[in-house]
Coordinates of C-alpha atoms in Angstrom, one line a residue:
M1 CA 191.0 182.8 130.6
V2 CA 187.3 182.6 130.5
G3 CA 185.9 179.3 131.6
I4 CA 182.9 178.0 129.7
V5 CA 180.3 176.8 132.0
S6 CA 178.1 174.1 130.5
T7 CA 174.5 174.1 131.8
S8 CA 172.1 171.3 131.1
V9 CA 168.4 170.9 132.0
S10 CA 167.5 167.5 133.1
S11 CA 163.9 166.4 132.2
S12 CA 162.3 164.2 134.8
P13 CA 159.4 161.9 133.7
S14 CA 155.9 163.3 134.2
P15 CA 154.2 161.9 137.3
R16 CA 151.9 158.9 136.7
P17 CA 148.3 159.2 137.8
S18 CA 147.8 157.7 141.1
S19 CA 145.9 154.5 141.6
R20 CA 143.0 156.4 143.1
A21 CA 142.7 158.5 140.0
R22 CA 142.7 155.4 137.8
R23 CA 140.0 153.8 139.9
G24 CA 137.9 156.9 139.6
S25 CA 138.2 156.9 135.8
R26 CA 137.2 153.2 135.6
R27 CA 134.3 153.9 137.9
S28 CA 133.1 156.8 135.8
L29 CA 133.4 154.6 132.7
I30 CA 131.4 151.8 134.3
I31 CA 128.7 154.3 135.4
V32 CA 128.4 155.8 131.9
C33 CA 128.3 152.3 130.3
T34 CA 125.6 151.2 132.8
I35 CA 123.5 154.2 132.1
L36 CA 123.8 153.8 128.4
S37 CA 122.9 150.1 128.7
L38 CA 119.9 150.8 130.9
F39 CA 118.7 153.4 128.4
L40 CA 119.1 151.0 125.5
V41 CA 117.3 148.2 127.3
G42 CA 114.5 150.6 128.3
A43 CA 114.2 151.8 124.7
V44 CA 113.9 148.2 123.4
V45 CA 111.4 147.3 126.1
A46 CA 109.3 150.5 125.4
I47 CA 109.3 149.8 121.6
K48 CA 109.4 146.0 121.3
G49 CA 108.0 145.0 124.7
N50 CA 104.7 146.8 124.6
V51 CA 102.0 144.2 124.3
S52 CA 98.4 145.1 123.8
G53 CA 95.3 143.6 122.4
T54 CA 91.5 143.1 122.5
E55 CA 89.5 140.2 123.8
F56 CA 85.8 139.2 123.4
A57 CA 83.7 137.2 125.8
P58 CA 80.9 135.4 123.8
S59 CA 78.9 134.5 126.9
H60 CA 78.4 138.1 127.8
F61 CA 79.1 139.8 124.5
Q62 CA 81.7 142.0 126.2
T63 CA 84.9 143.4 124.7
R64 CA 87.9 144.6 126.6
D65 CA 91.4 146.0 125.8
F66 CA 94.5 144.8 127.6
A67 CA 98.1 145.9 127.8
F68 CA 101.3 145.1 129.6
Y69 CA 105.1 145.1 129.1
E70 CA 107.3 142.1 128.6
I71 CA 111.0 141.4 127.9
P72 CA 111.2 141.2 124.1
F73 CA 112.0 137.9 122.5
F74 CA 111.7 136.0 125.8
H75 CA 108.1 136.9 126.3
I76 CA 108.6 137.4 130.1
Q77 CA 105.9 139.7 131.5
I78 CA 107.4 142.5 133.7
T79 CA 104.3 144.7 134.4
P80 CA 100.8 143.9 135.6
I81 CA 98.1 143.6 132.9
T82 CA 95.8 146.6 132.7
R83 CA 92.3 146.1 131.2
K84 CA 89.6 148.5 129.9
N85 CA 86.0 147.6 129.0
T86 CA 85.3 148.6 125.4
T87 CA 81.9 147.0 124.9
G88 CA 80.2 148.8 122.0
A89 CA 76.8 150.1 121.2
V90 CA 75.7 146.9 119.3
Q91 CA 76.6 144.7 122.2
R92 CA 74.8 147.0 124.7
Q93 CA 71.7 146.9 122.5
L94 CA 71.7 143.1 122.3
R95 CA 71.9 142.8 126.0
A96 CA 69.2 145.4 126.6
K97 CA 66.8 143.7 124.0
G98 CA 67.5 140.2 125.4
W99 CA 68.6 138.9 122.0
I100 CA 71.5 137.1 123.5
T101 CA 71.7 134.9 126.6
V102 CA 73.8 136.4 129.4
P103 CA 74.4 134.4 132.6
R104 CA 73.2 136.4 135.6
G105 CA 75.5 137.1 138.4
K106 CA 78.5 135.6 136.7
K107 CA 81.5 137.1 135.1
P108 CA 82.9 136.0 131.8
T109 CA 85.3 133.1 132.1
Q110 CA 86.1 132.5 128.4
W111 CA 87.8 135.3 126.4
H112 CA 88.6 134.9 122.7
L113 CA 91.4 137.0 121.2
V114 CA 90.3 139.6 118.7
S115 CA 93.8 141.1 118.0
L116 CA 97.3 141.2 119.5
S117 CA 100.1 143.7 119.1
R118 CA 103.7 143.1 120.1
G119 CA 105.6 146.4 119.6
P120 CA 104.8 147.6 116.1
T121 CA 103.6 144.2 114.9
A122 CA 99.9 143.7 115.0
T123 CA 98.3 140.3 114.4
P124 CA 94.5 139.9 113.9
A125 CA 92.8 136.9 115.5
V126 CA 89.7 134.9 114.6
A127 CA 87.3 136.6 116.9
G128 CA 88.0 139.8 115.0
L129 CA 85.6 138.4 112.3
L130 CA 82.7 139.2 114.6
S131 CA 84.2 142.3 116.3
D132 CA 84.8 143.9 112.9
Q133 CA 81.2 143.3 111.9
M134 CA 79.9 145.0 115.0
Q135 CA 82.0 148.1 114.3
I136 CA 80.7 148.7 110.8
Q137 CA 79.4 152.2 110.5
D138 CA 76.5 153.7 108.5
S139 CA 76.5 157.5 108.2
G140 CA 78.5 157.7 111.4
N141 CA 76.3 155.3 113.4
P142 CA 76.7 151.6 114.1
F143 CA 75.1 149.7 111.2
W144 CA 73.8 146.8 113.1
V145 CA 72.1 149.0 115.7
G146 CA 70.0 150.5 112.9
W147 CA 69.5 147.1 111.2
N148 CA 68.3 145.6 114.4
N149 CA 65.8 148.4 115.0
D150 CA 64.5 148.0 111.4
H151 CA 64.3 144.1 111.6
P152 CA 63.6 143.2 115.2
N153 CA 62.1 139.8 114.4
R154 CA 65.1 138.8 112.3
A155 CA 67.4 140.2 114.9
S156 CA 65.8 137.9 117.5
V157 CA 66.9 134.9 115.4
L158 CA 70.2 136.2 114.0
W159 CA 72.0 137.1 117.2
P160 CA 71.4 133.9 119.3
T161 CA 72.9 132.1 116.3
V162 CA 75.9 134.4 116.2
Q163 CA 76.4 133.9 119.9
Q164 CA 76.2 130.1 119.6
L165 CA 78.8 130.1 116.8
A166 CA 81.1 132.4 118.8
E167 CA 80.9 130.2 121.8
R168 CA 81.9 127.2 119.6
E169 CA 84.7 129.4 118.2
L170 CA 83.2 129.0 114.7
Y171 CA 83.9 132.7 113.9
V172 CA 84.8 131.7 110.3
L173 CA 81.1 131.2 109.6
I174 CA 79.9 134.5 111.0
P175 CA 80.6 136.9 108.1
E176 CA 78.6 134.8 105.7
L177 CA 75.8 134.5 108.2
F178 CA 75.6 138.3 108.4
Q179 CA 75.5 138.5 104.6
L180 CA 72.7 136.0 104.6
A181 CA 70.7 138.1 107.1
R182 CA 71.3 141.3 105.1
T183 CA 70.3 139.9 101.7
L184 CA 67.4 137.6 102.7
P185 CA 64.4 138.7 100.7
G186 CA 60.9 139.2 102.2
K187 CA 59.6 141.0 105.2
D188 CA 60.8 141.1 108.8
N189 CA 59.7 137.6 109.6
A190 CA 61.3 135.4 112.3
A191 CA 60.1 132.1 110.9
E192 CA 61.6 132.8 107.5
M193 CA 64.8 133.9 109.0
T194 CA 64.9 130.7 111.1
A195 CA 64.3 128.5 108.1
A196 CA 67.0 130.2 106.1
I197 CA 69.6 130.0 108.8
D198 CA 68.8 126.4 109.6
R199 CA 69.2 125.3 105.9
W200 CA 72.5 127.3 105.7
L201 CA 73.9 126.0 109.0
V202 CA 73.3 122.4 108.2
G203 CA 75.1 122.8 105.0
Q204 CA 78.0 124.5 106.7
Y205 CA 78.3 121.8 109.4
V206 CA 78.3 119.1 106.8
G207 CA 81.1 120.9 104.9
L208 CA 83.2 121.5 108.0
V209 CA 82.9 117.9 109.2
K210 CA 84.0 116.6 105.8
D211 CA 86.9 119.0 105.7
L212 CA 88.0 118.0 109.2
R213 CA 87.9 114.3 108.3
D214 CA 89.9 114.9 105.2
A215 CA 92.5 116.7 107.3
D216 CA 92.7 113.6 109.6
R217 CA 91.1 115.6 112.5
G218 CA 88.5 113.0 113.3
V219 CA 88.1 113.8 117.0
L220 CA 87.3 117.4 116.3
A221 CA 85.0 116.4 113.4
D222 CA 83.1 114.0 115.7
E223 CA 82.7 116.7 118.4
L224 CA 81.4 119.2 115.8
L225 CA 79.0 116.7 114.3
A226 CA 77.6 115.8 117.8
E227 CA 76.9 119.5 118.4
A228 CA 75.2 119.9 115.0
I229 CA 73.0 116.8 115.6
R230 CA 71.9 118.2 119.0
D231 CA 70.8 121.3 117.2
Y232 CA 69.2 119.5 114.2
P233 CA 68.4 115.9 115.3
S234 CA 66.1 115.4 112.3
S235 CA 68.5 116.4 109.6
P236 CA 69.1 113.6 107.2
E237 CA 72.4 115.1 106.0
L238 CA 73.9 115.0 109.4
A239 CA 72.5 111.5 110.1
D240 CA 74.3 110.3 106.9
L241 CA 77.5 111.9 108.1
R242 CA 77.3 110.1 111.4
S243 CA 76.6 106.7 109.8
S244 CA 79.5 107.1 107.4
G245 CA 81.9 108.4 110.0
G246 CA 82.6 105.0 111.6

């Protein structure tokens, strides 16, 4: 009699990973996630947090570029500001010729924004109305350098007026003033230039004061009118505005 021997293979459960292995896997996952998060934050800061721009100092007719990094959306600065002097040929000519008044031994304290960029978004500012004019080229050369050389008497009247308007932050008037200088008929005569600018400026001040009053900005209107009267104390138009202003 042949006995039948039954054999069976028992399968035991596969061993579970040890707690040390599990901790190692979690640690690796945390490290990978942290690296990816830092990379993502760095990329956002590099693209969105790059702040740069240009400033103009009317007291010295100097221009400078600036740049720094910030945390996007919160506008928290995270790097020091770097600055670079970018004063152009027109400004250097004006300083050399003495057509603008520059305080000696003093650094600029008032800087007006020409442009500002946050990441890929660029925003022009009001001082750009003057900066853009000084960058106009004529056959590869600065237009106003050549114009000044051809019209030194008119230039001696034009640029002090430009500086005064810039210091008062009245950049909105400057493009039209340049147009007046370029199109004024006659010879290179300082007296004619002065008379034309005075007539034009009085009219501009009258219009601005009226506009400010209509916009219920009486305080600013009174300040501007006071500055205009100091410049033109004998102007009947400005005197009428003062008497009607209350």
